[in-house]
Amino acid sequence: MSWHELRVDGARLWARLEALGEVGEVLGPNGERGNARLALTDADRDGRDLVVGWMRDLGLDVVIDAVGNVVGTRAGTDPTAAPVMVGSHIDTVRTGGRFDGNLGVLGGLEVVETLAQHGVATTHPVSVAFFTGEEGARFQPDMLGSLVYVGGMALEDALDVHAADDGARLGDELARIGFAGPTPCPVASAPHAYFELHIEQGPVLEDEGVTIGVVTGVQGISWTELSITGQSAHAGTTPMRLRRDPGYVAAAINTGVRALATEMAGSQVATVGRCEFTPNLVNVVPAKVTLTVDLRNTDEALLQQAESVFTAYTDALAQEEGVLVERRTLARFEPVEFHPGMVDLVEATARRLGHSTRRMPSGAGHDAQMLARVCPTAMVFVPSVNGLSHNIAEHTEPADVTAGANVLLHVVLATAGVRA
Ligand code: HGY
Ligand code: MN
Ligand code: MN
């Protein structure tokens, strides 16, 4: 069989997605089956152990680095050649789906197994990776593991990050789950190329009836945590004119960033995802409110404009209400453009395989935006049903999963050098 006719085993890939989906499974009221595998929790450890077991079953050389990134490599015929890497993440948000990240890692395993099954040798080694803490839901910033992998964040700084929820230290959690690996970070030598298969997590491909998203890049991300301190007081006896209410300021920030995104339009989005009141009691004007604001835009200048408008608006609110606002940047990444030649390869490959395509930026952050700093990188999107993700109802149809994995297989074959 010519390698052009190679195809993945979609049923085998689907079975792995189902098996990993049972680790840290959360069930919804209407039969939805999602995942809760926050980074470095016991559930994440169990998911990691399962995937490392599959890597070892496939005879891959498994390496765990000092921030818990895991890379399984199938040897090429040229041991001096840098690997072609495919990967993503297997940590999830607390109300995650079974495809976000998982598809890219298990799609990579399926590519390697297909090569092995058909005895296809490649010049370059082929590596499958999962990176630590891509979601940033527990430890910020997001894409933390791949950021350390490419040298964008010092390992010591990463190990000292504390979890937003329970204050746990990343380095301690890594050791606790047994994934504080011996291999130094950042990576000693960059991959030859990096490809990531991922669900779109939005409505575009489904709305347009397109199977493959040819991802041109990733939009910029700005995450800020605000701690707003006012005056705790009795809800009944305190006149409105005497209040210094952080809860009011938090609510005004939420409606304010919505108005900002609406006014800026284009790709501008804004989200208040976390908001915690203290003491959080029905009859107490809050003492303090801690909230997060997530701003994103495909254009760096517009993202900076959104940030400065948001800062000025919040400062004016604080002045008016007499509260103190303290800010902490949780993540800040500029927009990234993927390698034009690799983007072209994804598009041509998908079309050669008979799939409809459309070019698009990614609204979500991905490990690929970090790997793009060190090697030619591109991504393959497949549709999300109802455009849903970061929701336990997240779903992608089996046929689209298989289509995406076949595109991943063939961009790897085109890049890794197939030995006849
Ligand atoms: O937030 C993101 O875009 C990604 O899911 N970490
Ligand atoms: Mn993801
Ligand atoms: Mn995600």
Coordinates of C-alpha atoms and ligand atoms in Angstrom, one line a residue:
M1 CA 0.0 0.0 0.0
S2 CA 1.3 3.5 -0.8
W3 CA 1.6 5.7 2.3
H4 CA -0.9 8.1 0.6
E5 CA -3.6 5.5 1.1
L6 CA -2.8 5.1 4.8
R7 CA -5.8 5.9 7.1
V8 CA -6.2 5.8 10.9
D9 CA -8.4 3.4 12.7
G10 CA -11.2 5.7 13.9
A11 CA -12.8 3.1 16.1
R12 CA -9.6 2.5 17.9
L13 CA -9.1 6.3 18.5
W14 CA -12.7 6.6 19.6
A15 CA -12.2 3.7 22.1
R16 CA -9.2 5.6 23.7
L17 CA -11.2 8.8 23.9
E18 CA -14.0 6.9 25.7
A19 CA -11.5 5.2 28.1
L20 CA -9.7 8.5 29.0
G21 CA -13.2 10.1 29.2
E22 CA -14.0 7.8 32.1
V23 CA -11.1 9.2 34.2
G24 CA -12.4 12.0 36.3
E25 CA -15.8 11.7 34.6
V26 CA -18.6 14.1 35.5
L27 CA -22.2 13.3 34.5
G28 CA -24.8 15.9 33.5
P29 CA -28.6 15.8 34.2
N30 CA -29.3 14.9 30.5
G31 CA -26.8 12.2 30.2
E32 CA -23.9 14.5 29.3
R33 CA -20.5 12.8 30.1
G34 CA -17.8 15.4 30.8
N35 CA -14.4 15.5 32.5
A36 CA -13.0 17.1 35.6
R37 CA -9.2 16.6 35.6
L38 CA -7.8 19.8 36.9
A39 CA -4.0 20.0 36.5
L40 CA -2.0 17.8 39.0
T41 CA -5.0 16.5 40.8
D42 CA -5.5 12.8 41.5
A43 CA -7.8 12.6 38.4
D44 CA -5.0 14.2 36.3
R45 CA -2.6 11.7 37.7
D46 CA -4.9 8.8 36.7
G47 CA -5.3 10.2 33.2
R48 CA -1.5 10.7 32.9
D49 CA -0.9 7.1 34.0
L50 CA -3.4 5.8 31.5
V51 CA -1.8 7.7 28.6
V52 CA 1.7 6.8 29.6
G53 CA 0.7 3.2 29.7
W54 CA -0.6 3.4 26.2
M55 CA 2.7 5.1 25.1
R56 CA 4.7 2.3 26.6
D57 CA 2.4 -0.4 25.1
L58 CA 3.2 1.2 21.7
G59 CA 6.9 0.9 22.5
L60 CA 7.5 4.6 22.6
D61 CA 10.5 6.0 24.5
V62 CA 8.7 8.0 27.3
V63 CA 10.4 11.1 28.8
I64 CA 9.0 13.1 31.7
D65 CA 10.4 16.6 32.2
A66 CA 10.8 18.7 35.4
V67 CA 7.5 20.4 35.0
G68 CA 5.6 17.2 34.2
N69 CA 5.4 17.4 30.4
V70 CA 5.4 13.9 28.9
V71 CA 6.8 13.0 25.5
G72 CA 6.6 9.5 23.9
T73 CA 8.8 9.1 20.9
R74 CA 8.8 6.5 18.1
A75 CA 12.3 6.2 16.6
G76 CA 13.1 7.4 13.1
T77 CA 15.7 5.9 10.7
D78 CA 17.9 9.0 11.4
P79 CA 18.7 9.1 15.1
T80 CA 20.2 12.6 14.7
A81 CA 17.0 14.1 13.2
A82 CA 14.8 16.2 15.4
P83 CA 11.3 14.7 15.9
V84 CA 8.1 15.7 14.3
M85 CA 5.9 16.3 17.4
V86 CA 2.1 16.0 17.7
G87 CA 0.4 16.8 21.0
S88 CA -1.9 18.8 23.2
H89 CA -3.0 18.4 26.9
I90 CA -5.1 16.0 29.0
D91 CA -5.8 18.3 31.9
T92 CA -9.3 19.8 31.8
V93 CA -11.3 22.6 33.4
R94 CA -13.7 21.6 36.2
T95 CA -16.6 21.3 33.8
G96 CA -14.6 20.1 30.8
G97 CA -15.4 17.8 27.9
R98 CA -13.9 14.6 26.6
F99 CA -12.3 16.1 23.5
D100 CA -10.6 19.4 24.5
G101 CA -6.9 18.5 24.5
N102 CA -7.5 14.8 24.7
L103 CA -8.2 14.6 21.0
G104 CA -4.8 16.0 20.1
V105 CA -2.9 13.6 22.4
L106 CA -4.9 10.5 21.5
G107 CA -5.0 11.5 17.8
G108 CA -1.2 11.5 18.1
L109 CA -1.1 8.0 19.6
E110 CA -3.4 6.8 16.8
V111 CA -1.0 8.3 14.2
V112 CA 2.0 6.4 15.8
E113 CA 0.0 3.2 16.0
T114 CA -1.1 3.4 12.4
L115 CA 2.6 3.9 11.3
A116 CA 3.6 0.9 13.4
Q117 CA 0.7 -1.3 12.3
H118 CA 1.6 -0.7 8.6
G119 CA 5.4 -0.9 9.2
V120 CA 6.0 2.6 8.0
A121 CA 9.4 4.0 8.8
T122 CA 10.1 7.7 8.9
T123 CA 13.4 9.5 8.7
H124 CA 12.5 11.8 11.6
P125 CA 11.4 10.4 14.9
V126 CA 7.7 11.0 15.7
S127 CA 6.8 12.2 19.2
V128 CA 3.5 12.4 21.0
A129 CA 3.4 14.9 23.9
F130 CA 1.0 16.1 26.6
F131 CA 1.9 19.3 28.4
T132 CA 1.2 20.2 32.0
G133 CA -1.6 22.5 33.0
E134 CA -2.6 23.8 29.6
E135 CA -6.0 25.0 30.9
G136 CA -4.7 27.5 33.5
A137 CA -7.9 26.8 35.5
R138 CA -5.9 25.7 38.6
F139 CA -2.4 27.1 38.0
Q140 CA -1.9 30.2 36.0
P141 CA -0.9 31.1 33.3
D142 CA -2.6 28.8 30.9
M143 CA -0.3 26.8 28.6
L144 CA 2.1 26.7 31.6
G145 CA 3.8 23.4 30.8
S146 CA 4.5 24.2 27.1
L147 CA 5.6 27.7 28.0
V148 CA 8.3 26.3 30.3
Y149 CA 9.1 23.6 27.6
V150 CA 10.0 26.4 25.1
G151 CA 11.8 28.5 27.7
G152 CA 9.1 31.2 28.0
M153 CA 8.9 30.7 31.8
A154 CA 11.7 29.7 34.2
L155 CA 11.1 26.2 35.8
E156 CA 11.6 27.6 39.3
D157 CA 8.9 30.2 38.8
A158 CA 6.5 27.6 37.4
L159 CA 7.2 25.2 40.4
D160 CA 6.4 28.1 42.8
V161 CA 3.0 29.0 41.2
H162 CA 0.2 28.5 43.8
A163 CA -3.3 27.2 42.9
A164 CA -6.1 29.7 42.7
D165 CA -8.5 27.3 44.5
D166 CA -6.6 25.7 47.4
G167 CA -3.2 27.5 47.4
A168 CA -1.3 24.3 46.7
R169 CA 2.2 24.8 45.2
L170 CA 2.7 23.4 41.7
G171 CA 6.0 21.8 42.5
D172 CA 4.6 20.0 45.5
E173 CA 1.6 18.8 43.5
L174 CA 3.8 17.6 40.7
A175 CA 5.9 15.5 43.2
R176 CA 2.7 14.3 45.0
I177 CA 1.3 12.7 41.8
G178 CA 4.7 11.3 40.8
F179 CA 5.3 13.4 37.7
A180 CA 8.3 15.6 38.7
G181 CA 10.4 14.2 35.9
P182 CA 14.2 14.0 35.6
T183 CA 14.5 15.7 32.2
P184 CA 15.5 19.4 32.4
C185 CA 13.4 22.3 31.1
P186 CA 13.4 24.0 28.6
V187 CA 13.8 21.3 26.0
A188 CA 17.4 20.8 24.9
S189 CA 16.6 20.8 21.2
A190 CA 13.4 22.0 19.4
P191 CA 11.2 19.6 17.4
H192 CA 11.5 19.6 13.7
A193 CA 7.8 20.6 13.5
Y194 CA 4.7 20.6 15.7
F195 CA 1.1 19.8 14.8
E196 CA -1.9 19.9 17.1
L197 CA -5.3 18.4 16.4
H198 CA -8.0 20.2 18.5
I199 CA -11.7 20.7 18.5
E200 CA -12.7 24.3 17.4
Q201 CA -14.6 24.9 20.7
G202 CA -16.7 27.5 18.9
P203 CA -19.6 27.5 16.4
V204 CA -17.9 28.4 13.1
L205 CA -17.2 25.1 11.4
E206 CA -20.6 23.6 12.4
D207 CA -22.5 26.8 11.2
E208 CA -20.7 26.6 7.8
G209 CA -20.8 22.8 7.4
V210 CA -17.0 22.6 7.1
T211 CA -15.1 19.6 8.4
I212 CA -11.5 20.9 8.8
G213 CA -10.4 24.2 10.3
V214 CA -7.0 25.3 9.0
V215 CA -5.8 27.4 11.9
T216 CA -3.8 30.5 11.0
G217 CA -2.9 31.5 14.5
V218 CA -4.1 32.2 18.1
Q219 CA -5.5 35.4 19.4
G220 CA -3.9 37.4 22.2
I221 CA -4.9 36.6 25.8
S222 CA -5.0 38.9 28.8
W223 CA -6.0 37.5 32.2
T224 CA -6.2 39.8 35.3
E225 CA -7.2 39.0 38.9
L226 CA -8.7 42.0 40.8
S227 CA -8.9 42.1 44.5
I228 CA -11.5 44.8 45.5
T229 CA -11.5 45.8 49.2
G230 CA -14.3 47.9 50.6
Q231 CA -16.0 48.2 54.0
S232 CA -18.0 45.3 55.4
A233 CA -21.2 46.6 56.9
H234 CA -24.8 45.7 58.0
A235 CA -27.0 45.3 55.0
G236 CA -30.0 46.8 56.8
T237 CA -28.6 49.7 58.9
T238 CA -26.0 51.2 56.5
P239 CA -27.3 54.0 54.3
M240 CA -26.4 53.7 50.6
R241 CA -24.4 57.0 50.8
L242 CA -22.1 55.5 53.4
R243 CA -21.3 52.3 51.6
R244 CA -18.0 51.3 50.1
D245 CA -19.3 48.2 48.4
P246 CA -16.8 46.0 46.4
G247 CA -19.7 43.8 45.3
Y248 CA -21.3 46.8 43.4
V249 CA -17.9 47.5 41.8
A250 CA -17.5 43.9 40.8
A251 CA -20.9 43.9 39.2
A252 CA -20.1 47.1 37.4
I253 CA -16.9 45.7 36.1
N254 CA -18.8 42.7 34.7
T255 CA -21.3 44.8 32.9
G256 CA -18.6 47.3 31.9
V257 CA -16.3 44.7 30.1
R258 CA -19.4 43.3 28.3
A259 CA -20.2 46.8 27.1
L260 CA -16.5 47.3 26.1
A261 CA -16.5 44.0 24.0
T262 CA -19.8 44.9 22.4
E263 CA -18.6 48.4 21.5
M264 CA -15.2 47.2 20.1
A265 CA -16.9 44.3 18.2
G266 CA -14.6 42.4 15.8
S267 CA -12.9 39.5 17.6
Q268 CA -12.9 41.3 21.0
V269 CA -14.3 39.1 23.8
A270 CA -14.4 39.7 27.6
T271 CA -15.3 37.3 30.4
V272 CA -15.6 37.5 34.2
G273 CA -15.3 33.8 34.9
R274 CA -14.5 33.8 38.7
C275 CA -16.0 36.0 41.3
E276 CA -15.7 35.4 45.1
F277 CA -17.4 37.5 47.8
T278 CA -16.1 37.7 51.4
P279 CA -17.9 37.0 53.7
N280 CA -20.5 36.0 51.1
L281 CA -23.5 36.4 53.4
V282 CA -27.0 37.6 52.6
N283 CA -27.1 40.4 55.2
V284 CA -23.5 41.7 55.0
V285 CA -22.2 44.3 52.6
P286 CA -19.0 42.5 51.3
A287 CA -15.6 43.3 52.7
K288 CA -13.8 42.0 49.7
V289 CA -14.5 40.6 46.2
T290 CA -11.9 38.8 44.1
L291 CA -12.7 38.4 40.4
T292 CA -10.9 37.6 37.1
V293 CA -11.2 39.3 33.8
D294 CA -10.3 37.5 30.5
L295 CA -9.9 39.8 27.5
R296 CA -8.9 38.5 24.1
N297 CA -8.4 39.9 20.6
T298 CA -6.7 38.7 17.4
D299 CA -5.0 42.2 17.1
E300 CA -2.4 43.2 19.7
A301 CA -3.0 46.9 19.5
L302 CA -6.8 46.4 20.0
L303 CA -6.1 44.1 22.9
Q304 CA -4.0 46.8 24.5
Q305 CA -6.7 49.4 23.8
A306 CA -9.2 47.1 25.6
E307 CA -6.9 46.7 28.5
S308 CA -6.3 50.4 28.9
V309 CA -10.1 51.3 28.6
F310 CA -10.8 48.6 31.2
T311 CA -8.2 49.9 33.6
A312 CA -9.4 53.5 33.4
Y313 CA -13.0 52.4 33.9
T314 CA -12.1 50.3 36.9
D315 CA -10.0 53.1 38.5
A316 CA -12.9 55.6 38.1
L317 CA -15.3 53.1 39.7
A318 CA -13.0 52.6 42.6
Q319 CA -12.6 56.3 43.1
E320 CA -16.3 56.9 43.1
E321 CA -17.1 54.0 45.5
G322 CA -14.1 54.5 47.7
V323 CA -12.7 51.0 47.4
L324 CA -9.2 49.7 46.9
V325 CA -8.5 47.7 43.7
E326 CA -5.3 45.6 43.5
R327 CA -4.5 43.9 40.2
R328 CA -2.5 40.7 39.4
T329 CA -1.7 39.6 35.9
L330 CA -2.4 35.9 35.6
A331 CA -1.6 35.5 31.9
R332 CA -0.6 37.8 29.0
F333 CA 0.2 36.4 25.5
E334 CA 0.3 38.3 22.3
P335 CA -1.4 36.9 19.2
V336 CA 0.6 34.2 17.3
E337 CA 0.7 33.5 13.6
F338 CA 1.5 29.9 12.6
H339 CA 4.1 28.9 10.0
P340 CA 2.6 29.8 6.6
G341 CA 4.1 26.7 4.9
M342 CA 2.7 24.4 7.6
V343 CA -0.7 26.1 7.4
D344 CA -0.6 25.5 3.6
L345 CA 0.3 21.9 4.2
V346 CA -2.7 21.4 6.6
E347 CA -5.0 22.9 4.0
A348 CA -3.6 21.0 1.0
T349 CA -3.6 17.7 3.0
A350 CA -7.2 18.1 4.2
R351 CA -8.4 18.9 0.6
R352 CA -6.4 15.9 -0.8
L353 CA -8.2 13.7 1.7
G354 CA -11.5 15.1 0.4
H355 CA -12.5 17.3 3.3
S356 CA -14.0 20.8 3.2
T357 CA -11.7 23.5 4.8
R358 CA -11.7 27.0 5.9
R359 CA -9.0 29.2 7.4
M360 CA -9.6 30.7 10.8
P361 CA -7.8 32.0 13.9
S362 CA -8.1 30.2 17.2
G363 CA -10.2 31.9 19.9
A364 CA -8.8 29.6 22.5
G365 CA -5.2 29.3 23.7
H366 CA -3.3 26.2 22.8
D367 CA 0.1 24.6 23.5
A368 CA 0.8 25.2 19.7
Q369 CA 1.1 28.9 20.4
M370 CA 4.1 28.1 22.6
L371 CA 5.7 25.5 20.3
A372 CA 5.4 28.1 17.5
R373 CA 8.2 30.0 19.3
V374 CA 10.7 27.2 18.6
C375 CA 9.6 25.3 15.5
P376 CA 7.3 25.4 12.5
T377 CA 3.8 24.8 13.9
A378 CA 0.2 24.5 12.7
M379 CA -3.1 23.2 14.0
V380 CA -6.0 21.2 12.7
F381 CA -9.5 22.0 13.9
V382 CA -12.6 19.8 13.8
P383 CA -16.2 21.0 14.5
S384 CA -17.7 21.3 18.0
V385 CA -21.4 20.3 18.2
N386 CA -23.4 23.5 19.1
G387 CA -20.1 25.3 19.3
L388 CA -19.8 24.1 23.0
S389 CA -16.7 23.6 25.0
H390 CA -15.6 24.1 28.6
N391 CA -19.0 22.5 29.1
I392 CA -19.7 18.8 29.9
A393 CA -21.9 18.7 26.9
E394 CA -18.9 19.2 24.6
H395 CA -19.1 16.8 21.6
T396 CA -17.5 16.1 18.3
E397 CA -18.9 13.5 15.9
P398 CA -16.9 10.3 15.3
A399 CA -16.6 11.0 11.6
D400 CA -15.0 14.4 12.3
V401 CA -12.7 12.9 14.8
T402 CA -11.5 10.4 12.2
A403 CA -11.2 13.1 9.5
G404 CA -9.0 15.3 11.8
A405 CA -6.8 12.3 12.8
N406 CA -6.3 11.4 9.1
V407 CA -5.2 15.0 8.4
L408 CA -2.8 14.8 11.4
L409 CA -1.5 11.4 10.1
H410 CA -0.7 12.8 6.6
V411 CA 0.9 16.1 7.7
V412 CA 3.2 14.0 9.9
L413 CA 4.0 11.7 6.9
A414 CA 4.6 14.7 4.7
T415 CA 7.0 16.2 7.3
A416 CA 8.7 13.2 8.9
G417 CA 10.1 11.8 5.6
V418 CA 8.6 8.4 4.8
R419 CA 11.1 5.6 4.0
A420 CA 9.8 3.4 1.2
Ligands
HGY1 O1 -8.3 29.5 28.0 C1 -8.0 28.9 27.0 O2 -8.1 29.4 25.9 C2 -7.5 27.5 27.0 O3 -8.6 26.7 27.1 N1 -6.5 27.3 28.0
MN2 MN -7.5 22.8 24.8
MN3 MN -9.6 24.2 27.2

